[in-house]
Short mmCIF file of C-alpha atoms in Angstrom, two decimals:
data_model
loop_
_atom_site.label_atom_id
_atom_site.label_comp_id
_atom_site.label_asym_id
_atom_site.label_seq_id
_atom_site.Cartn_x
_atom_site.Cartn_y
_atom_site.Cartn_z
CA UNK A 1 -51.37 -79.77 33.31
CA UNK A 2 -52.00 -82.14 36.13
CA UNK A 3 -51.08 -85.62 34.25
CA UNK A 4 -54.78 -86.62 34.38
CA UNK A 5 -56.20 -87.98 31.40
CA UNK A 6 -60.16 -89.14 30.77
CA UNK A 7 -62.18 -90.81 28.27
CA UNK A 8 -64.47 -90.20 26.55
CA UNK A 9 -64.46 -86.47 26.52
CA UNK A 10 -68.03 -86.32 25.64
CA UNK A 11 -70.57 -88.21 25.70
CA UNK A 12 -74.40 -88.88 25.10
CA UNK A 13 -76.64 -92.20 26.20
CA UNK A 14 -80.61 -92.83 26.56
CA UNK A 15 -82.73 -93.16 29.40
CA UNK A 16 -81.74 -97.02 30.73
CA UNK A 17 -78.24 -97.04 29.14
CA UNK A 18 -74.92 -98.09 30.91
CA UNK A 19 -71.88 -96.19 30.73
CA UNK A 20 -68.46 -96.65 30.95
CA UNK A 21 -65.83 -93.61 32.00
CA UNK A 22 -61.84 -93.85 32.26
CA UNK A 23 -59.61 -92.26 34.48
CA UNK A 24 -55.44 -92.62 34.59
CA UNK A 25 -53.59 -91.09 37.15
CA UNK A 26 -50.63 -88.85 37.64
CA UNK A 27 -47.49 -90.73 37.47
CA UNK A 28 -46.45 -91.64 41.14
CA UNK A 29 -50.26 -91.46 42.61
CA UNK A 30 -51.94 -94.48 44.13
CA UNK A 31 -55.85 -92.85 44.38
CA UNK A 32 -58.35 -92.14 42.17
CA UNK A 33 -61.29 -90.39 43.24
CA UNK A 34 -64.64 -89.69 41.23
CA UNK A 35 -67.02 -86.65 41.70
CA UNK A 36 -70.06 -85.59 39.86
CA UNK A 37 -70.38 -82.05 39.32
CA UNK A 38 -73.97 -81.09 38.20
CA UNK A 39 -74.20 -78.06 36.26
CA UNK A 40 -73.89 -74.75 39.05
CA UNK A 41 -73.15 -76.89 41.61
CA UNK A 42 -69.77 -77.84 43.32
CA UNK A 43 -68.41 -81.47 42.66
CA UNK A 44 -70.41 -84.18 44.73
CA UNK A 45 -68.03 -86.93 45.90
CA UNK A 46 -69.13 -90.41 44.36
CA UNK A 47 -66.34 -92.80 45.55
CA UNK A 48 -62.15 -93.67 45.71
CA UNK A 49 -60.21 -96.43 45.17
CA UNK A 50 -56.98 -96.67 47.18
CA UNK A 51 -55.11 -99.76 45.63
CA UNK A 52 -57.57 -101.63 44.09
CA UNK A 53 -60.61 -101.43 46.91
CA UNK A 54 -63.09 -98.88 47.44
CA UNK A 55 -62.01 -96.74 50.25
CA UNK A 56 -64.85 -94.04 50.87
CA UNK A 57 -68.21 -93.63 49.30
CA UNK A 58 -70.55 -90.65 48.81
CA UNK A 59 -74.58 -90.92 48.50
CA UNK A 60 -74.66 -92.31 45.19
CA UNK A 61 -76.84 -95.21 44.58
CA UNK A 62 -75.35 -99.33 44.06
CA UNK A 63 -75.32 -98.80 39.88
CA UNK A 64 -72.99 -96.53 40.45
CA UNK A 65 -69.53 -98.89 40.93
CA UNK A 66 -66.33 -98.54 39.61
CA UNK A 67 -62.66 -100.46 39.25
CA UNK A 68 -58.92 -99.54 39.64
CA UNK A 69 -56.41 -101.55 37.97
CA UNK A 70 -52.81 -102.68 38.93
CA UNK A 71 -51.67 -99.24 37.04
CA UNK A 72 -54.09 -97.06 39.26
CA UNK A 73 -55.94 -96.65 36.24
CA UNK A 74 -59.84 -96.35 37.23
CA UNK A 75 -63.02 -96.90 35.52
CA UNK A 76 -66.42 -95.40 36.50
CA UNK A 77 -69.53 -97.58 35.47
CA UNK A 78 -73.05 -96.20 35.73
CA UNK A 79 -75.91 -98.53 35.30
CA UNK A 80 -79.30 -97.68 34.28
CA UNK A 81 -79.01 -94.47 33.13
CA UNK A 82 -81.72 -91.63 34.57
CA UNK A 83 -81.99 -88.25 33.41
CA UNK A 84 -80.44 -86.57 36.34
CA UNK A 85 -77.09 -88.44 35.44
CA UNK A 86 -76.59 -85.75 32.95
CA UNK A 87 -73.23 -83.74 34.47
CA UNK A 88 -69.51 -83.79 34.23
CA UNK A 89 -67.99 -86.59 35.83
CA UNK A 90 -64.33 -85.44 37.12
CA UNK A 91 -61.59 -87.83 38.52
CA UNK A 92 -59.04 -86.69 40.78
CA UNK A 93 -55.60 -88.14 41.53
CA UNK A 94 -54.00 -88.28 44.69
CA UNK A 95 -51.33 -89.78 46.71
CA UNK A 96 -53.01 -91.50 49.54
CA UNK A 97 -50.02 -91.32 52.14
CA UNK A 98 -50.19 -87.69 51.94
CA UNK A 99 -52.35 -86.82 54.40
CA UNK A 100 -53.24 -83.11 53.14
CA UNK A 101 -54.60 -85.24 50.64
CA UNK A 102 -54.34 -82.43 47.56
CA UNK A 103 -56.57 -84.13 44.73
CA UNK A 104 -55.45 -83.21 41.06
CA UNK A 105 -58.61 -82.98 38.69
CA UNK A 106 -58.54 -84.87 35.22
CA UNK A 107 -60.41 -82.66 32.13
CA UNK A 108 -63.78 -84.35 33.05
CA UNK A 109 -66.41 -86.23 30.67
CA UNK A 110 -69.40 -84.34 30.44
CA UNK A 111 -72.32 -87.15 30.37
CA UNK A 112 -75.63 -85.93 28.51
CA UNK A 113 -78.54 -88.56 29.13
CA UNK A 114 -81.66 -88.03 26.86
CA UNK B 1 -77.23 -77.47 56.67
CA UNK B 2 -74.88 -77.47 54.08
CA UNK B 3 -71.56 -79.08 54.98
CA UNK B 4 -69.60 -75.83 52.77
CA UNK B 5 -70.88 -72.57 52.16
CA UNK B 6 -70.48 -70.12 50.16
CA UNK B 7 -71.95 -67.21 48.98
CA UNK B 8 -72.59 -67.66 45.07
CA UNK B 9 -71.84 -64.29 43.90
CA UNK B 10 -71.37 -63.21 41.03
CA UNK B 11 -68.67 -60.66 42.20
CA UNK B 12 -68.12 -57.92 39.61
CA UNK B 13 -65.36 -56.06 40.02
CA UNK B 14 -62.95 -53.93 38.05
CA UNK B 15 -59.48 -54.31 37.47
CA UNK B 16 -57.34 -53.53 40.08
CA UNK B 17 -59.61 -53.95 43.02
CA UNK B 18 -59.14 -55.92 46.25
CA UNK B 19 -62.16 -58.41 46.47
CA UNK B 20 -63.11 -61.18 49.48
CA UNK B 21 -64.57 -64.28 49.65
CA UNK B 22 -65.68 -66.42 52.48
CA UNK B 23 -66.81 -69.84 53.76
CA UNK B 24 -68.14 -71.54 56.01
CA UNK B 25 -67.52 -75.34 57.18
CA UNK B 26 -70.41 -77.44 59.82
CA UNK B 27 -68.03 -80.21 60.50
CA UNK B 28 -65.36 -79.19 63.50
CA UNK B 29 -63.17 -82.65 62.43
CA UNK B 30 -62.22 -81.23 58.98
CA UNK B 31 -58.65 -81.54 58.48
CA UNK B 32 -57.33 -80.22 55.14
CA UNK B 33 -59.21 -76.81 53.30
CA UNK B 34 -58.34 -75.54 50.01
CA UNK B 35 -59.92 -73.09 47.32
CA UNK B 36 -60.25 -74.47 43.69
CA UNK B 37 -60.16 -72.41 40.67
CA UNK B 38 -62.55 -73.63 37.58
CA UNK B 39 -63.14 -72.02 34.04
CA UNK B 40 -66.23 -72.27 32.64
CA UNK B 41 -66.38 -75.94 31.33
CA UNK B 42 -63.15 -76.82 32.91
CA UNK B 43 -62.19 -79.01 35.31
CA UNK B 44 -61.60 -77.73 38.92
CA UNK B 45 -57.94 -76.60 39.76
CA UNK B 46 -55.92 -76.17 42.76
CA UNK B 47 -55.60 -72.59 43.61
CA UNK B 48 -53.92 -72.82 47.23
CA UNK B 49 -54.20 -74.84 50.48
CA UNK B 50 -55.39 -73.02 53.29
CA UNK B 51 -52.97 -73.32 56.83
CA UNK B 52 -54.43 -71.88 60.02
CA UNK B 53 -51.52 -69.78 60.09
CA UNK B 54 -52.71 -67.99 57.16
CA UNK B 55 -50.69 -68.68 53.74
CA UNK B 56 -50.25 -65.90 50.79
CA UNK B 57 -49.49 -66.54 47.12
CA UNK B 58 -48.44 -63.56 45.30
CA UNK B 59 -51.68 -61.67 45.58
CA UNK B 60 -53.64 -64.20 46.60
CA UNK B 61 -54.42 -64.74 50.58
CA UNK B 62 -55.91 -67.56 51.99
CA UNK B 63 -56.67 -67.86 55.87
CA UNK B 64 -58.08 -70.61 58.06
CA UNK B 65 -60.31 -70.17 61.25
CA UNK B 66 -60.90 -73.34 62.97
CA UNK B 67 -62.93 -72.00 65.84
CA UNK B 68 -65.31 -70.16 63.54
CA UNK B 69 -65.40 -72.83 60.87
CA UNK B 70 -64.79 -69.96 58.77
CA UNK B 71 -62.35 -69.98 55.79
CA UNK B 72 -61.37 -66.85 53.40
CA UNK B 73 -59.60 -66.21 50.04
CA UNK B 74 -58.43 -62.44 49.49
CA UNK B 75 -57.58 -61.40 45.82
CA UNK B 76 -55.61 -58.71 45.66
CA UNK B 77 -55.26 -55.83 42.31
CA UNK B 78 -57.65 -58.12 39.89
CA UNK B 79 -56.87 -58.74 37.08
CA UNK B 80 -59.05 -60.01 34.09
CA UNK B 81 -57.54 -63.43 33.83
CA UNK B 82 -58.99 -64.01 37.45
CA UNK B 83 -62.40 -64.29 36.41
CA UNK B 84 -63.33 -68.04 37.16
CA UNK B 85 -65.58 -69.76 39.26
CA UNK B 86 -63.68 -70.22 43.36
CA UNK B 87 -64.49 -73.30 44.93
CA UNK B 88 -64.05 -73.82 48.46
CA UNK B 89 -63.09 -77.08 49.62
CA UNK B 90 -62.68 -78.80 53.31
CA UNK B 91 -61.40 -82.84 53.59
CA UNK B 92 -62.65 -84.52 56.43
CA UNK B 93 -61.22 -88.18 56.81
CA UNK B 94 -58.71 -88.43 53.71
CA UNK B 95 -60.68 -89.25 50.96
CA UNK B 96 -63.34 -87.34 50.25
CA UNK B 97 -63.53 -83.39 48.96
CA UNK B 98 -66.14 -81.83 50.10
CA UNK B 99 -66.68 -78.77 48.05
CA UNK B 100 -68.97 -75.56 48.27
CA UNK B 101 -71.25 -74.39 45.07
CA UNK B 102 -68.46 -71.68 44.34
CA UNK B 103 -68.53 -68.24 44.17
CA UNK B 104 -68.69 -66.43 40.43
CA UNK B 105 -65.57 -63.60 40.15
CA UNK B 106 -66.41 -61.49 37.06
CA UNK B 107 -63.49 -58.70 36.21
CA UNK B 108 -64.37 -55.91 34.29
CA UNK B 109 -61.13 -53.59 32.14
#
């Protein structure tokens, strides 16, 4: 197991909902990175946080932000909810300084809007 | 053009064969390239990083060409465990993974 945890595990909004997902890293890593992974489709990058500030950003629209803590713990927050948010949101762990910059995926939360 | 490709598969093969998948990369500043393994419903995991000097992990072969863009992930005697989705993945600047739709590995007893 990588040593990166999420919550919820599941979950299921409306239409015009806001979500909250967690992320905690593996011991000893400094970056969090979020993906969306659509169903038959690779992981889409959404953002990372390198110590605290956002350090890289996909194509994802402003409501979708998100927070690290003093821990490296990380939160993805995703504001009015649309259909099309329906996926598996995966976090990935990483220490920045490496520069091969391996990224260790958490289980995932699968996200089902209705 | 997509920034990975891959060719989607599925690959159905029986045990014990040699199979071969390939990608493609458009940006020529990628620095890092791996292939990701991921069960159905899983997340993503790493199966190897890719060196231009070609790596190999048991019977697994990964090899790089810069010039071509071109990346490749050899599987060697199959075995049924290896069925799984195979993700090829190429980092650019250090924080983002950039990864192709995956190619589907079926293996058959």
């Amino acid at each position: 197991e990588t040593g990166v945890t999420q919550s919820p595990t599941h979950l299921i909004k409306t239409r015009g909902q806001q979500v909250t997902l967690r992320c905690s890293s593996q011991s000893g890593h400094n970056t969090v990175s979020w993906y969306q992974q659509a169903l038959g489709q690779g992981p889409q990058f959404i953002f990372q946080y390198y110590r605290e500030e956002e350090n890289g950003r996909g194509n994802f629209p402003p409501r979708f932000s998100g927070l690290q803590f003093p821990n490296y713990s990380s939160e993805l927050n995703v504001n009015a909810l649309e259909l099309d948010d329906s996926a598996l949101y995966l976090c990935a762990s990483s220490l920045l300084a490496d520069s091969y910059n391996e990224q260790f995926f958490g289980p995932g939360t699968r996200l089902t809007v209705l | 053009r997509k920034e990975v490709e891959q060719d989607p598969g599925p690959f159905n093969v029986p045990e014990g064969a040699t199979v071969a998948f390939n990608c493609t990369y458009s940006n020529s500043a990628s620095q890092s390239f791996f292939w990701y393994r991921q069960d159905c419903r899983k997340e993503p995991k790493l199966l190897m990083s890719v060196y231009s000097s070609g790596n190999e992990d048991g019977r697994f072969t990964a090899q790089l060409n810069r010039a071509s863009q071109y990346i490749s992930l050899l599987i060697r005697d199959s075995k049924l465990s290896d069925s799984a989705t195979y993700l090829c993945v190429v980092n650019q600047a250090g924080t983002a993974l950039i990864f192709g739709k995956g190619t589907t590995l079926s293996v058959s007893s």
